[in-house]
mmCIF file of C-alpha atoms and ligand atoms in Angstrom:
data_model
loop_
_atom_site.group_PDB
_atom_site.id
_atom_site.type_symbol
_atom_site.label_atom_id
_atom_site.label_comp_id
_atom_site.label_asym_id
_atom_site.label_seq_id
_atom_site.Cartn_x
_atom_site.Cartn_y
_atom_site.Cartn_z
ATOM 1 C CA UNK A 240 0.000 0.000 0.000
ATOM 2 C CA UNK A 241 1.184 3.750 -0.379
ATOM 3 C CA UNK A 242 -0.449 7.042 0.175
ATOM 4 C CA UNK A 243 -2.396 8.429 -2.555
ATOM 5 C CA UNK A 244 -3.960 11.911 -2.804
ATOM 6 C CA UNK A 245 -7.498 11.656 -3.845
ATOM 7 C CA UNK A 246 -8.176 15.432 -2.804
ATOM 8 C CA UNK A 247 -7.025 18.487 -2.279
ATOM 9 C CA UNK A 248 -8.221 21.937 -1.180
ATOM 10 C CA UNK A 249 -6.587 25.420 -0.283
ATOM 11 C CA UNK A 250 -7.776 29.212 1.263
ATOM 12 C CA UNK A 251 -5.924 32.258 1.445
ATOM 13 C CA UNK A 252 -6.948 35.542 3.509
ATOM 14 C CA UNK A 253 -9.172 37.795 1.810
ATOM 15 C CA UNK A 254 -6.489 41.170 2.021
ATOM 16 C CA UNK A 255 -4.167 40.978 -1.098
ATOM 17 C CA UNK A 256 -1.456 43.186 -0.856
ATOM 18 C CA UNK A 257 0.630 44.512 -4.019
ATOM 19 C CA UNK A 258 4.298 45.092 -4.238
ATOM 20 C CA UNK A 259 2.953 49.090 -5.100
ATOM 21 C CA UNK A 260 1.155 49.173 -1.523
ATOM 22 C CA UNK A 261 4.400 47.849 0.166
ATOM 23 C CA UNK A 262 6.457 50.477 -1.596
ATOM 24 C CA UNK A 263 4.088 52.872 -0.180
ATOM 25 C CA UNK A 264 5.008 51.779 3.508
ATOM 26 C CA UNK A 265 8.575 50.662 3.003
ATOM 27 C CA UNK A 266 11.871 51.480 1.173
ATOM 28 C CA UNK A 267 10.804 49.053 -1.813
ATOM 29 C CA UNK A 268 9.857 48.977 -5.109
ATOM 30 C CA UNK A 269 7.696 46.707 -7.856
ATOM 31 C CA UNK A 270 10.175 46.647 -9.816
ATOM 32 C CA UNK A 271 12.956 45.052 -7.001
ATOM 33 C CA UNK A 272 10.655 43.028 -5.558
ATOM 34 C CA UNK A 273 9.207 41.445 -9.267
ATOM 35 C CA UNK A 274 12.914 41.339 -10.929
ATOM 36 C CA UNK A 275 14.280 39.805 -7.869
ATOM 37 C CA UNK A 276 12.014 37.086 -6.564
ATOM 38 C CA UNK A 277 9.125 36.972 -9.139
ATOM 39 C CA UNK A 278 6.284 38.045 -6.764
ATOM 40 C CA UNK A 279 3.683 40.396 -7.428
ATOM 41 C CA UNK A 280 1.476 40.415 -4.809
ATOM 42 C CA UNK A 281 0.776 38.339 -1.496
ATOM 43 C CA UNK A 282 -2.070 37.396 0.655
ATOM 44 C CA UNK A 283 -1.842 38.533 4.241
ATOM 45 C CA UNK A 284 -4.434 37.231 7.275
ATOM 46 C CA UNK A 285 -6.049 40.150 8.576
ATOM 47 C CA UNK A 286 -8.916 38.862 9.663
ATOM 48 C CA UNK A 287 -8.662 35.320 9.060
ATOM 49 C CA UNK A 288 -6.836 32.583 12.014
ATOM 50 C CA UNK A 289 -4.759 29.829 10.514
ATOM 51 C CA UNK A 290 -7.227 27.548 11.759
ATOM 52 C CA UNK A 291 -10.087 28.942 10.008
ATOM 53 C CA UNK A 292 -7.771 29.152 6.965
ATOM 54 C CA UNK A 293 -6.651 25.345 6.971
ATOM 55 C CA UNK A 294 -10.347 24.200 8.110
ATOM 56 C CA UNK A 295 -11.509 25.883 4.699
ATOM 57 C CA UNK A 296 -8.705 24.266 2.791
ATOM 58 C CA UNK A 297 -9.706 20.696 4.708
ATOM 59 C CA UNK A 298 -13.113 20.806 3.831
ATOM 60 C CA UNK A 299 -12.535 21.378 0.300
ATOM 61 C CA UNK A 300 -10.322 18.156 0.184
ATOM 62 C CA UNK A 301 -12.495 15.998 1.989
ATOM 63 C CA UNK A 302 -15.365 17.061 -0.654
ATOM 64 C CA UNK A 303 -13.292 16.128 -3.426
ATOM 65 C CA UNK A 304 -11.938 13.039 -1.520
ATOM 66 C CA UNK A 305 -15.567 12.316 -1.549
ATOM 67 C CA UNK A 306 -14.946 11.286 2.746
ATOM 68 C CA UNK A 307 -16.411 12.589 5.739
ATOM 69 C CA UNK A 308 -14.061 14.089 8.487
ATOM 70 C CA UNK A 309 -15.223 11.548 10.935
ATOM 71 C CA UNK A 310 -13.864 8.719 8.642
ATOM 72 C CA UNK A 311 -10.520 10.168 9.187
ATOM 73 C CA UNK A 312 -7.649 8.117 11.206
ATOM 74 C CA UNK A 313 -5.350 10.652 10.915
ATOM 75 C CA UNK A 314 -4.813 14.662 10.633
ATOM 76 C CA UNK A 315 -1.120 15.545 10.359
ATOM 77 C CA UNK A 316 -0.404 19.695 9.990
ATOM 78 C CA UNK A 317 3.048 21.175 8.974
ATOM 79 C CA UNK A 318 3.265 24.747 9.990
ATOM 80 C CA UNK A 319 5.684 26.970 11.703
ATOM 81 C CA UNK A 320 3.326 29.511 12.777
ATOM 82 C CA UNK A 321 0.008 28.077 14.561
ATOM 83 C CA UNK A 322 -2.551 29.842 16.285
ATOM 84 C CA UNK A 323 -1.499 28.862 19.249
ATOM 85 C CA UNK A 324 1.889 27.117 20.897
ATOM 86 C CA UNK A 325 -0.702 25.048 22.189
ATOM 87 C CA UNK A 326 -3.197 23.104 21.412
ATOM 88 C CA UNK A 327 -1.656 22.346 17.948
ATOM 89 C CA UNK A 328 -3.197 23.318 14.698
ATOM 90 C CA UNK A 329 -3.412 19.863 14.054
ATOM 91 C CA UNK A 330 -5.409 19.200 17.189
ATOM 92 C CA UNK A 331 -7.679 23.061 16.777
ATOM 93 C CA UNK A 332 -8.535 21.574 12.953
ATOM 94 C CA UNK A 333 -9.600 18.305 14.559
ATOM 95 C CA UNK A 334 -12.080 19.642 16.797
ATOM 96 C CA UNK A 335 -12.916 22.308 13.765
ATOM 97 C CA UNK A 336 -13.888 19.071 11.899
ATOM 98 C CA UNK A 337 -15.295 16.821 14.535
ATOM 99 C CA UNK A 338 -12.958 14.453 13.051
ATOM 100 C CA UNK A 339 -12.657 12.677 16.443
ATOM 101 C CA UNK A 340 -11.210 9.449 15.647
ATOM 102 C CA UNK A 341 -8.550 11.311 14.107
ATOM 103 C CA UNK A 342 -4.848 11.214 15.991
ATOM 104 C CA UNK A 343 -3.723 14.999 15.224
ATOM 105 C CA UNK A 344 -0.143 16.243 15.466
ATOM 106 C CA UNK A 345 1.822 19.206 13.833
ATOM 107 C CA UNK A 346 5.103 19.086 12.389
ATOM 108 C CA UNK A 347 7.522 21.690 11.788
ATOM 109 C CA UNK A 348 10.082 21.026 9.195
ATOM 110 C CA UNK A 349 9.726 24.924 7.750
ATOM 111 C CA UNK A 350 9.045 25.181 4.188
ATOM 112 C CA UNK A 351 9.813 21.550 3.506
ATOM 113 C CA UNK A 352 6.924 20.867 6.100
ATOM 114 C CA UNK A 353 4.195 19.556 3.578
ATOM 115 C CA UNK A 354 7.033 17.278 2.152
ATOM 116 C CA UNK A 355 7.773 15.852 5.132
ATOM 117 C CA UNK A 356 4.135 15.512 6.421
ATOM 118 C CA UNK A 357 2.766 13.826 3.400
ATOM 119 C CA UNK A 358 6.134 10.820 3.617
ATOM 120 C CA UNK A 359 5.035 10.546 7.165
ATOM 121 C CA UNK A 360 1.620 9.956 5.895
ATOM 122 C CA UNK A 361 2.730 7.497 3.210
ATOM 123 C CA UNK A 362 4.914 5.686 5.993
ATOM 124 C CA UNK A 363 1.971 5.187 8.508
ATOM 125 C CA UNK A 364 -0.269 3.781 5.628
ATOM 126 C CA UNK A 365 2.717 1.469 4.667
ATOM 127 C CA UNK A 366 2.936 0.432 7.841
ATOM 128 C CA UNK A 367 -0.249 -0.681 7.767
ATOM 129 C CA UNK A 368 -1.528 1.506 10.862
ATOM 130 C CA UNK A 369 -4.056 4.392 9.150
ATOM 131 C CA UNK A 370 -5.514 4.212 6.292
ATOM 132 C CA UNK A 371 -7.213 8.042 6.075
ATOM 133 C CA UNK A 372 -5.312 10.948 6.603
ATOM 134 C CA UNK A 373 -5.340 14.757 6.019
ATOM 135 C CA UNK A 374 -2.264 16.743 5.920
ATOM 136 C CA UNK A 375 -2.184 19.909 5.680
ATOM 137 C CA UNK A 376 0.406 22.816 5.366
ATOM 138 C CA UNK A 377 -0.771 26.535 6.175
ATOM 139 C CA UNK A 378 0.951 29.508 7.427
ATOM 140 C CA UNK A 379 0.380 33.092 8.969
ATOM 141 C CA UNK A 380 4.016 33.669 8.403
ATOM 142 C CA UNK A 381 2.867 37.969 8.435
ATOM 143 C CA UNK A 382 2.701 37.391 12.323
ATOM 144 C CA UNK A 383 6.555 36.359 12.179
ATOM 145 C CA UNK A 384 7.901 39.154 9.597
ATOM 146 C CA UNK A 385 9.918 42.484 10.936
ATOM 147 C CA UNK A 386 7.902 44.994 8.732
ATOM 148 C CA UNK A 387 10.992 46.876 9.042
ATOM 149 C CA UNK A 388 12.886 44.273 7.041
ATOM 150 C CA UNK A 389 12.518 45.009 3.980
ATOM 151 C CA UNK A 390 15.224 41.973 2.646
ATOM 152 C CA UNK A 391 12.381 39.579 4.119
ATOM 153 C CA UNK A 392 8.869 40.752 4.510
ATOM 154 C CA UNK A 393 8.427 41.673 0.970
ATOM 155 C CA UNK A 394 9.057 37.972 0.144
ATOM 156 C CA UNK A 395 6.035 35.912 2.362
ATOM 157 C CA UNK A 396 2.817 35.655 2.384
ATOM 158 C CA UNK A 397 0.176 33.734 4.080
ATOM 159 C CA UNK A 398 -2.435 30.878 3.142
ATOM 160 C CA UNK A 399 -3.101 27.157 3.766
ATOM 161 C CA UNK A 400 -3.564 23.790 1.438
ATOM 162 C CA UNK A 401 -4.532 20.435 2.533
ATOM 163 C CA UNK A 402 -4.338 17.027 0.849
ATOM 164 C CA UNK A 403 -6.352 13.725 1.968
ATOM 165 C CA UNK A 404 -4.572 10.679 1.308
ATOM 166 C CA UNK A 405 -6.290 6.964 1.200
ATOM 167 C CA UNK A 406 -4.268 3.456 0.702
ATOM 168 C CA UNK A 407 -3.907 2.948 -2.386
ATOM 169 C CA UNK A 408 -2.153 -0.891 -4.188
ATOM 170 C CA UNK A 409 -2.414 0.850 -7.256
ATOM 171 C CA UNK A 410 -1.319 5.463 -7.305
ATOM 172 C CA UNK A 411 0.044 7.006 -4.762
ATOM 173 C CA UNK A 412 3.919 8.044 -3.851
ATOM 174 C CA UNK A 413 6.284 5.791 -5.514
ATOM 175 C CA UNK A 414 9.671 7.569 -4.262
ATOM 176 C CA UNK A 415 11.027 9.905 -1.908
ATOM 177 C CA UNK A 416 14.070 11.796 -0.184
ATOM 178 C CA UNK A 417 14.468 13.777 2.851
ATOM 179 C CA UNK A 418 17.475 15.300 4.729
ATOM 180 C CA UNK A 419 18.156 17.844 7.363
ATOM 181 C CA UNK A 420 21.071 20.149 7.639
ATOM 182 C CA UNK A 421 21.214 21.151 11.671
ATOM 183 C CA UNK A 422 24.410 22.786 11.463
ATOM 184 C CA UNK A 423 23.439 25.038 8.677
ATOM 185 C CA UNK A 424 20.144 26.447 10.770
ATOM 186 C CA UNK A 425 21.220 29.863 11.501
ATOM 187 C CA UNK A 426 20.586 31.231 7.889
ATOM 188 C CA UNK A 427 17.473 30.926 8.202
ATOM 189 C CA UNK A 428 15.928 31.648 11.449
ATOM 190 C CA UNK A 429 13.477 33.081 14.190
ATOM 191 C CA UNK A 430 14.029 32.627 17.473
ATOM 192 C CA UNK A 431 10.898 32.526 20.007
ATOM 193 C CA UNK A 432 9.913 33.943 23.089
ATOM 194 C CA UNK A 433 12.469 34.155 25.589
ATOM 195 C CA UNK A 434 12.926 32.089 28.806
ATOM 196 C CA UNK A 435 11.837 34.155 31.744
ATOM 197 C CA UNK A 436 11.588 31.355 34.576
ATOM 198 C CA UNK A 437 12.868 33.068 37.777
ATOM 199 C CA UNK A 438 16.378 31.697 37.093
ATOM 200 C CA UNK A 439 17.500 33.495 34.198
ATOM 201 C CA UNK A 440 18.106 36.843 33.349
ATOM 202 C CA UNK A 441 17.555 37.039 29.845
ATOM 203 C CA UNK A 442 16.245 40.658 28.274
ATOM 204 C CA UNK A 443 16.156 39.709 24.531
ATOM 205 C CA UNK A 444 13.340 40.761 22.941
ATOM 206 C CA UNK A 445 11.036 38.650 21.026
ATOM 207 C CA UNK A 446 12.826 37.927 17.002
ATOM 208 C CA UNK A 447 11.541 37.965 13.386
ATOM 209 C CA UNK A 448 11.845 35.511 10.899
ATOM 210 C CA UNK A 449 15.937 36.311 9.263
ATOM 211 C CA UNK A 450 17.957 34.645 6.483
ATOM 212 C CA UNK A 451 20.706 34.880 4.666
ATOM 213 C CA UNK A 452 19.050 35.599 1.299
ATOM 214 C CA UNK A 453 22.085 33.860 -0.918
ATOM 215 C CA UNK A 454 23.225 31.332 1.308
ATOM 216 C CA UNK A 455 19.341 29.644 1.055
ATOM 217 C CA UNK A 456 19.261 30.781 -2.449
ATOM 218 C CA UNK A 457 22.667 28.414 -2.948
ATOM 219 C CA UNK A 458 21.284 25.695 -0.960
ATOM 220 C CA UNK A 459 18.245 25.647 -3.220
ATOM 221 C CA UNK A 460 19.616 25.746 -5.993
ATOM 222 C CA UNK A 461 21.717 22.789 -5.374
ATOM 223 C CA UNK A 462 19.820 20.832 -3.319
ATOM 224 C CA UNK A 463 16.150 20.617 -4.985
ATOM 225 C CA UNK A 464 17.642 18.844 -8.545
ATOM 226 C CA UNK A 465 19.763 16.902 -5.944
ATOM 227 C CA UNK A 466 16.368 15.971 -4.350
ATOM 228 C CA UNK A 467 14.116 15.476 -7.416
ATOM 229 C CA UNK A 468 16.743 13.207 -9.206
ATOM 230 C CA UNK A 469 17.163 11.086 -6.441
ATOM 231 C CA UNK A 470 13.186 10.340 -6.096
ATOM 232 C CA UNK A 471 12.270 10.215 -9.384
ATOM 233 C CA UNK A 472 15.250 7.364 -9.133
ATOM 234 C CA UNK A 473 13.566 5.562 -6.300
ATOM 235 C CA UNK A 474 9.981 5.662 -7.996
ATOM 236 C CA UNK A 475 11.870 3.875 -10.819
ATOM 237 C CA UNK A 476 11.263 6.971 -13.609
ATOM 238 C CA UNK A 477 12.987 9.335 -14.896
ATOM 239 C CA UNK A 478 12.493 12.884 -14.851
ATOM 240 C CA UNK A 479 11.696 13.400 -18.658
ATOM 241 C CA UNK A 480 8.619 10.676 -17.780
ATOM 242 C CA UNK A 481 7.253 13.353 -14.949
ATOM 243 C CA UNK A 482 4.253 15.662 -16.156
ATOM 244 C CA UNK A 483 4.669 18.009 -13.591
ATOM 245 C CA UNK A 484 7.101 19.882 -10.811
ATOM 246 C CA UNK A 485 5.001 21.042 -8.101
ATOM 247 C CA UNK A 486 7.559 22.979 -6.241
ATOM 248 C CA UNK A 487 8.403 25.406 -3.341
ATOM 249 C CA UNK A 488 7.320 28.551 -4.339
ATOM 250 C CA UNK A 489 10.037 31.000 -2.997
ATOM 251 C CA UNK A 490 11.544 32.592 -5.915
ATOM 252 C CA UNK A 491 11.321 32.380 -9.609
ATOM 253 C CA UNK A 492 15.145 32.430 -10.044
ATOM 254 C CA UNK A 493 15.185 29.169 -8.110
ATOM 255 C CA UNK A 494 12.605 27.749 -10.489
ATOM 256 C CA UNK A 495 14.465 28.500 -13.751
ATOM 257 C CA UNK A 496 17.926 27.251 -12.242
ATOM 258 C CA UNK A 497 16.010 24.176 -11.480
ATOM 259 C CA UNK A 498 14.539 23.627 -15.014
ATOM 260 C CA UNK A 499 18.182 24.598 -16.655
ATOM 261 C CA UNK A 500 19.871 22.205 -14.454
ATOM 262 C CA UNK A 501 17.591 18.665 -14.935
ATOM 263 C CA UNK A 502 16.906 20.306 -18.825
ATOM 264 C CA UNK A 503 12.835 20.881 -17.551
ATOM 265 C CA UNK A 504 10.133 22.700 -19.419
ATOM 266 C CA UNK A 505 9.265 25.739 -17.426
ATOM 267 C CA UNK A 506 5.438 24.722 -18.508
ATOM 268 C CA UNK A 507 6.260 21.554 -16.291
ATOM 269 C CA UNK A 508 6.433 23.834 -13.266
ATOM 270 C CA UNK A 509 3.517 25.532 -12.816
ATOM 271 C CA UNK A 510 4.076 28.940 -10.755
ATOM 272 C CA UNK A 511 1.855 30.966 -7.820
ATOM 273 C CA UNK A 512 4.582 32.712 -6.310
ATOM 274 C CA UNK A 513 3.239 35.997 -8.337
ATOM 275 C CA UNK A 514 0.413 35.951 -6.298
ATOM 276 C CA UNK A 515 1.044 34.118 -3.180
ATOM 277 C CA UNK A 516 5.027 34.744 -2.529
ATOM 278 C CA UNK A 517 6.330 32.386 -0.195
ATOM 279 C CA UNK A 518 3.911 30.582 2.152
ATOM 280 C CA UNK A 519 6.707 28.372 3.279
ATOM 281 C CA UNK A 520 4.758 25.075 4.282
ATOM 282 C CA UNK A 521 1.384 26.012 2.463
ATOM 283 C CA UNK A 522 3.611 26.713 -0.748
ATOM 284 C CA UNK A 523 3.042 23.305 -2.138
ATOM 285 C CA UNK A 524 -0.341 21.918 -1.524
ATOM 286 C CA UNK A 525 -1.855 25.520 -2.266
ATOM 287 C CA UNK A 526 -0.158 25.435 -5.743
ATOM 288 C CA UNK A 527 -1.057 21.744 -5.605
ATOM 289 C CA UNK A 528 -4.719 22.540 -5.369
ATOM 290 C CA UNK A 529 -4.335 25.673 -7.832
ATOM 291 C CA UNK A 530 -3.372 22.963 -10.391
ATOM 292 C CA UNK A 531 -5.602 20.206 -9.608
ATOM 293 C CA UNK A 532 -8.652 22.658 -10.015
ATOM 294 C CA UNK A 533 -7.538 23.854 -13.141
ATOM 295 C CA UNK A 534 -7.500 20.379 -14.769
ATOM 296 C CA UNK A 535 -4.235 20.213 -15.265
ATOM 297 C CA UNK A 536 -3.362 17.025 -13.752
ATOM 298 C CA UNK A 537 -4.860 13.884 -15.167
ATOM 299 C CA UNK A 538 -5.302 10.502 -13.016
ATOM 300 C CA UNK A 539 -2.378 8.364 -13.708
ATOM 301 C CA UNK A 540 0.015 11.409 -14.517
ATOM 302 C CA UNK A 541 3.246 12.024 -12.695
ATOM 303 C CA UNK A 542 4.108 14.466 -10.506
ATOM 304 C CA UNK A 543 7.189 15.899 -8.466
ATOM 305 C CA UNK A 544 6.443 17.632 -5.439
ATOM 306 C CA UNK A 545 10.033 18.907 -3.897
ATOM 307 C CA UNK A 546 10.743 21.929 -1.434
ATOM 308 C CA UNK A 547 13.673 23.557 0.643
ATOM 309 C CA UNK A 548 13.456 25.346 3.382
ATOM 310 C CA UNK A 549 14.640 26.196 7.583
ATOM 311 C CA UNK A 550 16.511 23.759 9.736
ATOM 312 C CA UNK A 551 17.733 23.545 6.896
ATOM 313 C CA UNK A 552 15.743 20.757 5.190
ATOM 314 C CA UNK A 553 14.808 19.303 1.939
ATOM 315 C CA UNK A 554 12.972 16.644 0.381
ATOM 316 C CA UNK A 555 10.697 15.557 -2.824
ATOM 317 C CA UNK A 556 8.662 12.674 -3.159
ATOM 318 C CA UNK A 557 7.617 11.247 -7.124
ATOM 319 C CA UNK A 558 3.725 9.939 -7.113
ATOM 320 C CA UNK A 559 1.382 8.855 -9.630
ATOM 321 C CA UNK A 560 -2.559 11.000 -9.680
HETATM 322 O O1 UT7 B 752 11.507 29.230 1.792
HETATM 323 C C1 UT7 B 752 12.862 29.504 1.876
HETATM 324 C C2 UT7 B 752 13.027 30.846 1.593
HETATM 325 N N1 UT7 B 752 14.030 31.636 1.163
HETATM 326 C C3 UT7 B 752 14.506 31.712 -0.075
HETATM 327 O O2 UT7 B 752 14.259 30.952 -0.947
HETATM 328 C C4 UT7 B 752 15.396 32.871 -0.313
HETATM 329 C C5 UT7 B 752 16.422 32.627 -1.364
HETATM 330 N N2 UT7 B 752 17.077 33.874 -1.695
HETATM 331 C C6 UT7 B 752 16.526 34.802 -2.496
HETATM 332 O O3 UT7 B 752 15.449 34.584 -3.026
HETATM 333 C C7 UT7 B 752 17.286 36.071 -2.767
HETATM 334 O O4 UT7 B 752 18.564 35.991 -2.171
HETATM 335 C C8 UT7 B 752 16.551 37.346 -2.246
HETATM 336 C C9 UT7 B 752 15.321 37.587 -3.103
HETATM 337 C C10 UT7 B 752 16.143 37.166 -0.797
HETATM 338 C C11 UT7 B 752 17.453 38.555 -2.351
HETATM 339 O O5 UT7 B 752 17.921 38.718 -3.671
HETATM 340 P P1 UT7 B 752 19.459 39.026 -3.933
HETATM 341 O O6 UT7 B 752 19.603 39.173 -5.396
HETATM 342 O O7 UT7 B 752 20.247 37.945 -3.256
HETATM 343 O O8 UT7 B 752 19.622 40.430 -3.245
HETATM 344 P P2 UT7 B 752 20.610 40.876 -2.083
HETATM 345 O O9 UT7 B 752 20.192 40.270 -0.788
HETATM 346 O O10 UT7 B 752 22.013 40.666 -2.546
HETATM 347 O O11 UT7 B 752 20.333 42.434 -2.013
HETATM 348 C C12 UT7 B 752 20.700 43.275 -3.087
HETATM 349 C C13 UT7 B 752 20.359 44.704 -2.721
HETATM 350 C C14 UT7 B 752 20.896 45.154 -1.395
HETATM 351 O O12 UT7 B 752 21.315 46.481 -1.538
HETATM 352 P P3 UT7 B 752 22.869 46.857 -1.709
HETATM 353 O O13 UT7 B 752 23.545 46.321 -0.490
HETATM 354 O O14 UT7 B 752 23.304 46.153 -2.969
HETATM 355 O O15 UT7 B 752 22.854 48.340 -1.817
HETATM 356 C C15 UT7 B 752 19.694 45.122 -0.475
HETATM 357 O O16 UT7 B 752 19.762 46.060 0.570
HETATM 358 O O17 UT7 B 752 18.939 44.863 -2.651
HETATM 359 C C16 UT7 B 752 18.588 45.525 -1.428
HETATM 360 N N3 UT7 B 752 17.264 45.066 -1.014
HETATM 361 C C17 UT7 B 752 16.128 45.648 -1.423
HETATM 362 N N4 UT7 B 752 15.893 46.701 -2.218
HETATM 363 C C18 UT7 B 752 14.608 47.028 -2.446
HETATM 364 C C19 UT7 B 752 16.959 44.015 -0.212
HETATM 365 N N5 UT7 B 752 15.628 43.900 -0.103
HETATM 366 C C20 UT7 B 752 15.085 44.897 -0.844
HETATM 367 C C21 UT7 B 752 13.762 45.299 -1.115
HETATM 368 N N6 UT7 B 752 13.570 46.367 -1.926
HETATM 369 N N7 UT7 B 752 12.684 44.652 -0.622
#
């Protein structure tokens, strides 16, 4: 058996926000932000929780999963930016859902998050455990940004996607890759609240989200063909066979390098970052459900899913529709 997505489903807040507006509040420009990263515009909560935001994307997927939230064994949510430290958002979506058989857990690999939820999916249904799960990858990352930043805050946005996945003997994920980098963490960062037990004396102030723009921009670029070659390998196809790259949507730079470098049609990888920027773990399974809604993906077709982000970490699974 192996996981197979039979639905997916995606909201983002109702406030888009234009490069032109940020200009108007920050040392920026359209033209820096556009020529630099690709992004037009971004969606930022205002109203909305990342709750409501991920229970809106569930719903969606269960609908086209054609399953009721009760049937599910299962919820698994990669964020880095929950409501709350706790409960966890996997645990607020459960009770959201009244999906109360469900065994609900986050997990926070950054923007490789959905990656790395969806192979822990796969590897509890080949296990032989669950059977029905949703995972999900959403993020108020606006919450995190220094608005005085303008090297990061102009780059995120915020938004969740969700996936159901169902044993399948047949489709599913044939291949995948993860790693982890530990001792690379500090270029991309954000520390969080401080200790203040009545032991320490500790007066930092709470941090934003940094990064070292071109060292993650060098990672990236080496590491995602890395990644996609290696599990297009271990699903036993090559990467001229795959219909689509569904990939982390950070920067359009990234994407080219990637198609020059494995020789892939930009039309294989489809593109949201214009109007979503980086949602770090939504990135994927909102462009995921952007595609699937448009038609573009047939049953039987095969896609790449593959993202990069904090810790740092990587990873790409290959799946058949
Ligand atoms: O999910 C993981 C996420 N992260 C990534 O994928 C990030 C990967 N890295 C990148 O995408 C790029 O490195 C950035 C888009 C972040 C930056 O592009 P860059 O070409 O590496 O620019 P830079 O950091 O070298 O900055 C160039 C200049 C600097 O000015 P000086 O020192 O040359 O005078 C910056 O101060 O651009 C300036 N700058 C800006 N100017 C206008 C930085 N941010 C802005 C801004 N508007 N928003």
């Amino acid at each position: 058996m192996r996981a197979r997505i039979c639905g997916t489903g995606s909201a983002l807040p109702r406030r888009e926000v234009t490069n032109d507006e940020l200009s108007k509040i920050m040392d920026t420009s359209d033209e820096w932000i556009r020529s630099r990263t690709g992004i037009c515009s971004r969606h930022l909560a205002v109203e909305e929780s990342l709750t409501a935001l991920a229970a809106r994307a569930a719903r969606q997927a269960l609908s086209e999963a054609g399953m009721e939230a009760a049937e599910l064994d299962m919820i698994l949510a990669a964020t880095l930016s929950a409501d709350k430290l706790l409960p966890s958002l996997a645990c607020e979506l459960q009770r959201e859902l009244s999906a109360e058989r469900a065994v609900a857990f986050d997990i926070n690999a950054a923007c490789s998050g959905f990656i790395f939820a969806l192979q822990t999916a796969d590897a509890y249904i080949k296990s032989g455990q669950y059977g029905k799960i949703l995972v999900v990858g959403g993020e108020i990352l606006s919450k995190l940004m220094d608005w005085n930043d303008r090297s990061t805050c102009v780059l995120f946005g915020d938004g969740a996607g969700a996936a159901v996945v169902r044993a399948d003997s047949e489709f599913g994920i044939l291949g995948s890759v993860q790693g982890s980098d530990g001792a690379r963490g500090e270029v991309l960062m954000c520390e969080d609240r401080k200790n203040n037990n009545p032991y320490v004396s500790n007066t930092k102030d709470l941090s934003y989200v940094s990064m070292d723009g071109q060292e993650v921009y060098k990672f990236a670029v080496r590491t995602v063909p890395e990644a996609i070659l290696k599990a297009t390998e271990r699903a036993g196809i090559s990467v001229d066979e795959v219909d689509l790259f569904i990939l982390h949507q950070a920067n359009i730079r990234i994407l080219q390098s990637v198609s020059k470098r494995l020789k892939i049609p930009m039309e294989k990888i489809p593109m949201n970052l214009q109007t979503c920027g980086n949602i770090s773990a939504g990135s994927i399974p909102i462009l995921l459900d952007f595609v699937n809604r448009r038609g573009m993906i047939q049953r039987g077709n095969k896609i790449v899913l593959a993202g990069f982000g904090a810790g740092l970490t990587w990873g790409a699974s290959a799946l058949t529709w």
